[in-house]
Amino acid sequence: MTAAERSEMNRLIVAWNVAHHAVDEYVQTNFPFNSDQVVVFFELESKVYEAALKLSEFCIVPRL
């Protein structure tokens, strides 16, 4: 794996972690646990992940 490939992989991992943790916290805080919670979680997670990816293009991603 090249340095550029590792950098891109790190960027994707960081964006995924940001999205997953932010949405998990939001959903657990704002929705009682039921089947709707799962649907809301995945809908929000995909949107936050896309936003995190866009933001990560302008940031230096630390090595994992």
Coordinates of C-alpha atoms in Angstrom, one line a residue:
M1 CA 0.0 0.0 0.0
T2 CA 1.3 3.4 -1.0
A3 CA 1.5 6.4 1.3
A4 CA -1.3 8.0 -0.7
E5 CA -3.5 5.0 -0.2
R6 CA -2.8 4.8 3.5
S7 CA -3.6 8.5 3.8
E8 CA -6.9 8.1 2.0
M9 CA -7.7 5.0 4.1
N10 CA -7.0 7.0 7.3
R11 CA -9.2 9.8 6.1
L12 CA -12.1 7.5 5.5
I13 CA -11.7 5.8 8.9
V14 CA -11.6 9.1 10.7
A15 CA -14.7 10.3 8.8
W16 CA -16.5 7.1 9.6
N17 CA -15.6 7.3 13.3
V18 CA -16.8 10.9 13.5
A19 CA -20.1 10.1 11.9
H20 CA -20.7 6.9 13.9
H21 CA -20.0 8.4 17.3
A22 CA -21.8 11.7 16.7
V23 CA -25.0 10.0 15.4
D24 CA -24.9 7.3 18.1
E25 CA -24.8 9.9 20.9
Y26 CA -27.5 12.0 19.3
V27 CA -29.9 9.1 18.7
Q28 CA -29.4 7.6 22.2
T29 CA -30.0 11.0 23.7
N30 CA -33.0 12.1 21.7
F31 CA -35.0 8.9 20.8
P32 CA -36.4 6.2 23.0
F33 CA -35.2 2.8 22.0
N34 CA -37.5 1.2 19.4
S35 CA -37.4 0.2 15.8
D36 CA -37.7 3.8 14.7
Q37 CA -34.4 4.6 16.5
V38 CA -32.5 2.2 14.2
V39 CA -34.0 3.8 11.0
V40 CA -33.1 7.3 12.3
F41 CA -29.6 6.2 13.2
F42 CA -28.8 4.8 9.8
E43 CA -30.3 7.8 7.9
L44 CA -28.4 10.3 10.0
E45 CA -25.2 8.3 10.0
S46 CA -25.0 8.3 6.3
K47 CA -25.6 12.0 6.1
V48 CA -23.1 12.8 8.8
Y49 CA -20.5 10.5 7.1
E50 CA -20.9 12.3 3.8
A51 CA -20.4 15.7 5.6
A52 CA -17.4 14.3 7.5
L53 CA -15.8 13.1 4.3
K54 CA -16.2 16.5 2.7
L55 CA -14.7 18.3 5.7
S56 CA -11.9 15.8 5.9
E57 CA -10.8 16.9 2.4
F58 CA -9.7 20.2 4.0
C59 CA -8.1 18.8 7.1
I60 CA -4.9 17.0 8.0
V61 CA -5.8 13.6 9.1
P62 CA -3.7 12.2 11.9
R63 CA -2.1 8.8 11.4
L64 CA -4.0 6.0 13.1

